[in-house]
Structures are given as C-alpha cells and as structure tokens.
PDB file of C-alpha atoms in Angstrom:
ATOM      1  CA  MET A   1     145.388  -2.451  76.061  1.00 58.00           C
ATOM      2  CA  SER A   2     144.482  -2.525  79.727  1.00 80.00           C
ATOM      3  CA  ASN A   3     142.166  -5.122  81.192  1.00 91.00           C
ATOM      4  CA  LEU A   4     138.473  -4.405  80.740  1.00 93.00           C
ATOM      5  CA  TYR A   5     136.126  -4.555  83.715  1.00 94.00           C
ATOM      6  CA  GLN A   6     132.335  -4.509  83.780  1.00 94.00           C
ATOM      7  CA  VAL A   7     129.904  -3.725  86.567  1.00 95.00           C
ATOM      8  CA  ASP A   8     126.169  -3.140  86.507  1.00 94.00           C
ATOM      9  CA  TYR A   9     124.249  -0.306  88.132  1.00 95.00           C
ATOM     10  CA  GLN A  10     120.546  -0.470  88.990  1.00 95.00           C
ATOM     11  CA  SER A  11     119.129   2.928  88.084  1.00 95.00           C
ATOM     12  CA  PRO A  12     115.495   3.927  88.662  1.00 95.00           C
ATOM     13  CA  ILE A  13     114.924   3.464  84.914  1.00 94.00           C
ATOM     14  CA  GLY A  14     116.802   0.253  84.241  1.00 92.00           C
ATOM     15  CA  VAL A  15     120.053  -1.630  84.584  1.00 95.00           C
ATOM     16  CA  MET A  16     123.096   0.201  83.276  1.00 95.00           C
ATOM     17  CA  GLU A  17     126.285  -1.548  82.222  1.00 96.00           C
ATOM     18  CA  VAL A  18     129.520   0.263  83.094  1.00 97.00           C
ATOM     19  CA  VAL A  19     132.706  -0.809  81.306  1.00 96.00           C
ATOM     20  CA  GLY A  20     136.156   0.584  81.955  1.00 96.00           C
ATOM     21  CA  THR A  21     139.833   0.065  82.651  1.00 95.00           C
ATOM     22  CA  GLU A  22     142.036   1.138  85.541  1.00 94.00           C
ATOM     23  CA  GLU A  23     142.447   4.474  83.708  1.00 95.00           C
ATOM     24  CA  GLY A  24     138.862   5.433  82.894  1.00 96.00           C
ATOM     25  CA  ILE A  25     135.304   4.609  81.936  1.00 97.00           C
ATOM     26  CA  LEU A  26     134.736   3.430  78.346  1.00 97.00           C
ATOM     27  CA  SER A  27     130.950   3.084  78.380  1.00 96.00           C
ATOM     28  CA  VAL A  28     127.847   3.565  80.483  1.00 96.00           C
ATOM     29  CA  LEU A  29     124.863   2.138  78.623  1.00 95.00           C
ATOM     30  CA  PHE A  30     121.335   1.083  79.478  1.00 93.00           C
ATOM     31  CA  THR A  31     120.631  -2.615  79.035  1.00 93.00           C
ATOM     32  CA  GLU A  32     117.311  -4.326  78.538  1.00 89.00           C
ATOM     33  CA  ARG A  33     118.060  -6.688  81.426  1.00 88.00           C
ATOM     34  CA  ASP A  34     115.890  -6.659  84.522  1.00 85.00           C
ATOM     35  CA  GLU A  35     118.592  -7.691  86.945  1.00 86.00           C
ATOM     36  CA  ILE A  36     122.194  -6.938  87.764  1.00 85.00           C
ATOM     37  CA  LEU A  37     124.587  -9.618  86.528  1.00 83.00           C
ATOM     38  CA  GLU A  38     127.976  -8.031  87.256  1.00 77.00           C
ATOM     39  CA  GLN A  39     128.580  -6.870  90.841  1.00 82.00           C
ATOM     40  CA  PRO A  40     131.728  -4.981  91.859  1.00 77.00           C
ATOM     41  CA  GLN A  41     134.466  -7.422  92.928  1.00 81.00           C
ATOM     42  CA  SER A  42     137.562  -6.969  95.064  1.00 83.00           C
ATOM     43  CA  ASP A  43     139.627  -6.370  91.905  1.00 85.00           C
ATOM     44  CA  THR A  44     137.202  -3.836  90.406  1.00 90.00           C
ATOM     45  CA  PRO A  45     139.229  -0.690  89.650  1.00 93.00           C
ATOM     46  CA  GLN A  46     138.520   2.373  91.799  1.00 95.00           C
ATOM     47  CA  VAL A  47     137.420   4.342  88.722  1.00 96.00           C
ATOM     48  CA  LEU A  48     134.484   1.951  88.179  1.00 96.00           C
ATOM     49  CA  ASN A  49     133.499   2.152  91.858  1.00 95.00           C
ATOM     50  CA  ASP A  50     133.716   5.965  91.600  1.00 97.00           C
ATOM     51  CA  CYS A  51     131.474   5.859  88.531  1.00 97.00           C
ATOM     52  CA  LEU A  52     128.860   3.785  90.378  1.00 96.00           C
ATOM     53  CA  ARG A  53     128.963   6.270  93.271  1.00 97.00           C
ATOM     54  CA  GLU A  54     128.611   9.255  90.940  1.00 97.00           C
ATOM     55  CA  LEU A  55     125.695   7.622  89.090  1.00 97.00           C
ATOM     56  CA  ASP A  56     124.039   6.960  92.435  1.00 96.00           C
ATOM     57  CA  GLU A  57     124.521  10.593  93.477  1.00 96.00           C
ATOM     58  CA  TYR A  58     123.124  11.767  90.119  1.00 96.00           C
ATOM     59  CA  PHE A  59     119.967   9.700  90.476  1.00 96.00           C
ATOM     60  CA  LYS A  60     119.516  10.898  94.080  1.00 94.00           C
ATOM     61  CA  GLY A  61     119.748  14.495  92.854  1.00 92.00           C
ATOM     62  CA  GLU A  62     123.051  15.100  94.663  1.00 92.00           C
ATOM     63  CA  ARG A  63     125.285  15.408  91.572  1.00 92.00           C
ATOM     64  CA  MET A  64     124.986  17.622  88.509  1.00 92.00           C
ATOM     65  CA  ASP A  65     128.420  17.063  86.934  1.00 92.00           C
ATOM     66  CA  PHE A  66     130.568  13.971  86.617  1.00 95.00           C
ATOM     67  CA  THR A  67     134.244  13.973  87.558  1.00 96.00           C
ATOM     68  CA  VAL A  68     135.071  10.329  86.888  1.00 97.00           C
ATOM     69  CA  PRO A  69     137.729   9.995  84.172  1.00 97.00           C
ATOM     70  CA  TYR A  70     136.460   8.590  80.903  1.00 96.00           C
ATOM     71  CA  ILE A  71     137.913   7.528  77.577  1.00 95.00           C
ATOM     72  CA  SER A  72     136.027   8.421  74.386  1.00 92.00           C
ATOM     73  CA  GLU A  73     136.697   6.380  71.288  1.00 91.00           C
ATOM     74  CA  GLY A  74     135.459   7.866  68.025  1.00 93.00           C
ATOM     75  CA  THR A  75     136.261  10.032  65.046  1.00 94.00           C
ATOM     76  CA  GLU A  76     137.566  13.578  65.374  1.00 95.00           C
ATOM     77  CA  PHE A  77     134.094  14.951  64.546  1.00 95.00           C
ATOM     78  CA  GLN A  78     132.405  12.667  67.084  1.00 95.00           C
ATOM     79  CA  GLY A  79     134.914  13.848  69.689  1.00 95.00           C
ATOM     80  CA  LYS A  80     134.004  17.477  68.968  1.00 96.00           C
ATOM     81  CA  VAL A  81     130.302  16.692  69.298  1.00 95.00           C
ATOM     82  CA  TRP A  82     130.781  14.750  72.534  1.00 96.00           C
ATOM     83  CA  SER A  83     132.884  17.565  73.951  1.00 95.00           C
ATOM     84  CA  ALA A  84     130.127  20.054  73.027  1.00 96.00           C
ATOM     85  CA  LEU A  85     127.552  17.852  74.779  1.00 95.00           C
ATOM     86  CA  THR A  86     129.410  18.302  78.061  1.00 95.00           C
ATOM     87  CA  THR A  87     128.787  22.062  77.835  1.00 95.00           C
ATOM     88  CA  VAL A  88     125.003  21.623  77.948  1.00 95.00           C
ATOM     89  CA  GLY A  89     124.192  22.355  81.575  1.00 94.00           C
ATOM     90  CA  TYR A  90     122.269  20.214  84.030  1.00 94.00           C
ATOM     91  CA  ALA A  91     118.488  20.536  83.472  1.00 93.00           C
ATOM     92  CA  GLU A  92     119.115  22.456  80.240  1.00 94.00           C
ATOM     93  CA  THR A  93     118.675  21.388  76.637  1.00 94.00           C
ATOM     94  CA  ALA A  94     120.244  22.244  73.308  1.00 93.00           C
ATOM     95  CA  SER A  95     119.087  21.441  69.797  1.00 92.00           C
ATOM     96  CA  TYR A  96     121.055  19.361  67.339  1.00 92.00           C
ATOM     97  CA  ARG A  97     121.513  22.627  65.400  1.00 93.00           C
ATOM     98  CA  ASP A  98     122.930  24.332  68.524  1.00 94.00           C
ATOM     99  CA  ILE A  99     125.522  21.563  68.818  1.00 95.00           C
ATOM    100  CA  ALA A 100     126.314  21.760  65.078  1.00 95.00           C
ATOM    101  CA  VAL A 101     126.991  25.497  65.437  1.00 95.00           C
ATOM    102  CA  LYS A 102     129.093  24.879  68.544  1.00 95.00           C
ATOM    103  CA  VAL A 103     131.351  22.450  66.656  1.00 94.00           C
ATOM    104  CA  GLY A 104     131.667  24.825  63.688  1.00 92.00           C
ATOM    105  CA  SER A 105     129.550  22.799  61.246  1.00 87.00           C
ATOM    106  CA  GLU A 106     126.221  24.637  61.168  1.00 86.00           C
ATOM    107  CA  LYS A 107     124.825  22.515  58.336  1.00 88.00           C
ATOM    108  CA  ALA A 108     125.909  19.187  59.877  1.00 87.00           C
ATOM    109  CA  VAL A 109     122.752  18.691  61.960  1.00 89.00           C
ATOM    110  CA  ARG A 110     122.270  15.078  60.835  1.00 90.00           C
ATOM    111  CA  ALA A 111     125.947  14.288  61.415  1.00 92.00           C
ATOM    112  CA  VAL A 112     125.592  15.710  64.937  1.00 92.00           C
ATOM    113  CA  GLY A 113     122.582  13.450  65.482  1.00 90.00           C
ATOM    114  CA  ASN A 114     124.588  10.479  64.246  1.00 91.00           C
ATOM    115  CA  ALA A 115     127.548  11.317  66.508  1.00 93.00           C
ATOM    116  CA  ASN A 116     125.140  11.796  69.412  1.00 90.00           C
ATOM    117  CA  SER A 117     123.725   8.306  68.817  1.00 90.00           C
ATOM    118  CA  LYS A 118     127.250   6.828  68.994  1.00 93.00           C
ATOM    119  CA  ASN A 119     127.954   8.275  72.455  1.00 94.00           C
ATOM    120  CA  LYS A 120     128.722   5.351  74.768  1.00 95.00           C
ATOM    121  CA  LEU A 121     128.897   7.444  77.937  1.00 96.00           C
ATOM    122  CA  THR A 122     125.201   7.874  78.684  1.00 92.00           C
ATOM    123  CA  ILE A 123     124.460  10.553  81.287  1.00 94.00           C
ATOM    124  CA  ILE A 124     128.182  11.299  81.856  1.00 96.00           C
ATOM    125  CA  VAL A 125     128.330  12.841  78.369  1.00 95.00           C
ATOM    126  CA  PRO A 126     124.726  14.092  78.453  1.00 94.00           C
ATOM    127  CA  CYS A 127     123.357  13.240  75.019  1.00 91.00           C
ATOM    128  CA  HIS A 128     119.870  13.067  76.580  1.00 92.00           C
ATOM    129  CA  ARG A 129     119.901  16.888  76.771  1.00 93.00           C
ATOM    130  CA  VAL A 130     119.839  17.258  72.977  1.00 92.00           C
ATOM    131  CA  ILE A 131     116.403  17.809  71.480  1.00 88.00           C
ATOM    132  CA  GLY A 132     114.939  18.649  68.091  1.00 79.00           C
ATOM    133  CA  THR A 133     114.996  22.250  66.864  1.00 76.00           C
ATOM    134  CA  ASN A 134     111.211  22.277  67.344  1.00 75.00           C
ATOM    135  CA  GLY A 135     111.682  21.461  71.042  1.00 69.00           C
ATOM    136  CA  LYS A 136     110.485  17.864  70.686  1.00 71.00           C
ATOM    137  CA  LEU A 137     112.272  14.851  72.080  1.00 69.00           C
ATOM    138  CA  THR A 138     113.917  12.941  69.276  1.00 69.00           C
ATOM    139  CA  GLY A 139     116.234   9.962  69.063  1.00 65.00           C
ATOM    140  CA  TYR A 140     117.893   8.524  72.130  1.00 59.00           C
ATOM    141  CA  ALA A 141     119.684   5.180  72.158  1.00 60.00           C
ATOM    142  CA  GLY A 142     118.433   4.553  75.707  1.00 62.00           C
ATOM    143  CA  THR A 143     114.762   5.011  74.578  1.00 73.00           C
ATOM    144  CA  LEU A 144     112.702   8.206  74.468  1.00 77.00           C
ATOM    145  CA  THR A 145     110.926   7.165  77.674  1.00 84.00           C
ATOM    146  CA  ARG A 146     114.254   7.235  79.530  1.00 88.00           C
ATOM    147  CA  LYS A 147     115.273  10.501  77.844  1.00 87.00           C
ATOM    148  CA  GLU A 148     112.049  12.129  79.021  1.00 90.00           C
ATOM    149  CA  TRP A 149     112.529  10.698  82.538  1.00 92.00           C
ATOM    150  CA  LEU A 150     116.117  12.022  82.733  1.00 94.00           C
ATOM    151  CA  LEU A 151     115.117  15.521  81.602  1.00 93.00           C
ATOM    152  CA  LYS A 152     112.199  15.634  84.074  1.00 94.00           C
ATOM    153  CA  HIS A 153     114.437  14.280  86.850  1.00 94.00           C
ATOM    154  CA  GLU A 154     117.030  16.987  86.274  1.00 94.00           C
ATOM    155  CA  GLN A 155     114.393  19.718  86.151  1.00 92.00           C
ATOM    156  CA  ALA A 156     112.779  18.443  89.362  1.00 91.00           C
ATOM    157  CA  MET A 157     116.135  18.281  91.173  1.00 89.00           C
ATOM    158  CA  LYS A 158     117.083  21.774  89.947  1.00 87.00           C
ATOM    159  CA  ASN A 159     113.711  23.168  91.084  1.00 83.00           C
ATOM    160  CA  LYS A 160     114.125  21.462  94.472  1.00 79.00           C
ATOM    161  CA  LEU A 161     117.604  22.967  94.870  1.00 75.00           C
ATOM    162  CA  MET A 162     116.357  26.424  93.888  1.00 73.00           C
ATOM    163  CA  SER A 163     113.476  26.270  96.388  1.00 70.00           C
ATOM    164  CA  VAL A 164     115.938  25.326  99.176  1.00 66.00           C
ATOM    165  CA  GLU A 165     118.175  28.274  98.291  1.00 62.00           C
ATOM    166  CA  LYS A 166     115.328  30.797  98.611  1.00 56.00           C
TER     167      LYS A 166
END
C-alpha cells in the first residue's frame, strides 16, 4: 500500500480532514476540531493539494464538480450507491428511494441509507444531497446543520450564477 498523507482544510463550517495517497483521495471528513493540525508539507502529494484547491473553489462557489482522483473502499453495493450519488447534480437533491431505484434495488432504501452513511468522501461524493422521501433532511454523518448549510450554499451559488447569466 502507498504511503498515507493527511492534511486539514478549514471550511466555513468546520475543519475537514483529507487523507490520501499519491494516487488519490481516500477520505474527506468533517472533524470536531476547531483548528487545523495538519498543514500541507513539501512532500504532500499533488493530489492532496489539488483536493484542497477544489474544496476551496467549491466553498467560494466557483466549483460544482470535483475532478480530483479518489479511491472508494467498500462493498460492491456501497460502490453502486456512491456512484449513483455522483449523478445527483449540484444544488439538486434525490431521495434515498431515488438512489435505491437508480442502483436497481428499489426496496433497499435502508441499505442505501446505510451505504450513504459509510461514504468517506464528503462533498466530493455528495451524500449531503440525499434527503428523505418526504423532502426532510435526514441522517448526515457531518451533522444535519452542515447538511442544511451545504444545500443552502449550493442553491445560493446556483441562483447567483443564474442571475449573472440573465
């Protein structure tokens, strides 16, 4: 296995820990820390620096999709769910049932929720865009407050972009 590297990113809603190798990002997760502990070093792989840049662009409203390579580690079903999550567009939402249908397991709504909760690539694989069938915000490993903030942020940035295009 390649060497693991960790850097922290200060987002507007908390410190995020980014872990990866020279080949790709393994995880982007919110921490409960108030300060950055791991700064990029001279030996930090380019992929981690690219991830920090892309996160920064996302939070500034300049990026809607991530291009940084990432490595997902999970079961075959989890992989299908995570892949389906990447099809939910910026500032859009899908229900857990929508994702279950997309992966060909219409009745597996709870399993989709479980796979969603195991996603280690917060924001890059946008699990925050999955909501309850009733339209309510449910479960998010990064806290519901952050989920709500992310959805509002994306909607505000999309609205801003649309008003500029008019």
